[in-house]
């Protein structure tokens, strides 16, 4: 992965999920102006189950790992548990995410 600000390679030879995770962490820490203020970046530890809205009537369960504040809104970085449990995550607008209650998580895990 190349850091365009310093014009140097920060990491090489990462594949798949590891590369996606590393890119997400860099997106969390830096924006177009350099280091992102702590007030605009949040880790979720441990990750929290969320429901992601795909369409007005379709939802999927995901794990929320971090939030980031961008000029156009807040985004959550999620890994998809149903469609791609081993794949890399993706940034999703906060408006498309809903935190799941503990009993909803238990019901999902029982299925």
Steps between C-alpha positions, in 0.01 A plus 500: 500500500640834400469818706447771241572780747855379570533325163630189678387140534362437848427134458546244226386147427179504704210314348126482548362570845833622643536758222141619545548535875827692463342737246204560734730584791690747279167654393407530864824671602547734203290721278592723205656754740721258691436343838131486584395658833411243768155656523429376142619137537378231738589132549239258630665257736365243500332522161122532520230320303299727272229461243592646161220616271570387143165611352185632672391138560831306515737493797809306601692454824853640523767578759579867551870561567544877474332831419646792308368851449535632145383837361193330348405297810598218732595156370542168677750234396324164508582142418207315348406186695244349265626563146875518548610394852865450402531789257615852562271761643353815351404853600125548528309826568381515861142555379503143361606345834303414812664367817350166600376434851654203688185285460498567123863380481410182692212433260731552199765263640239232570385490134 
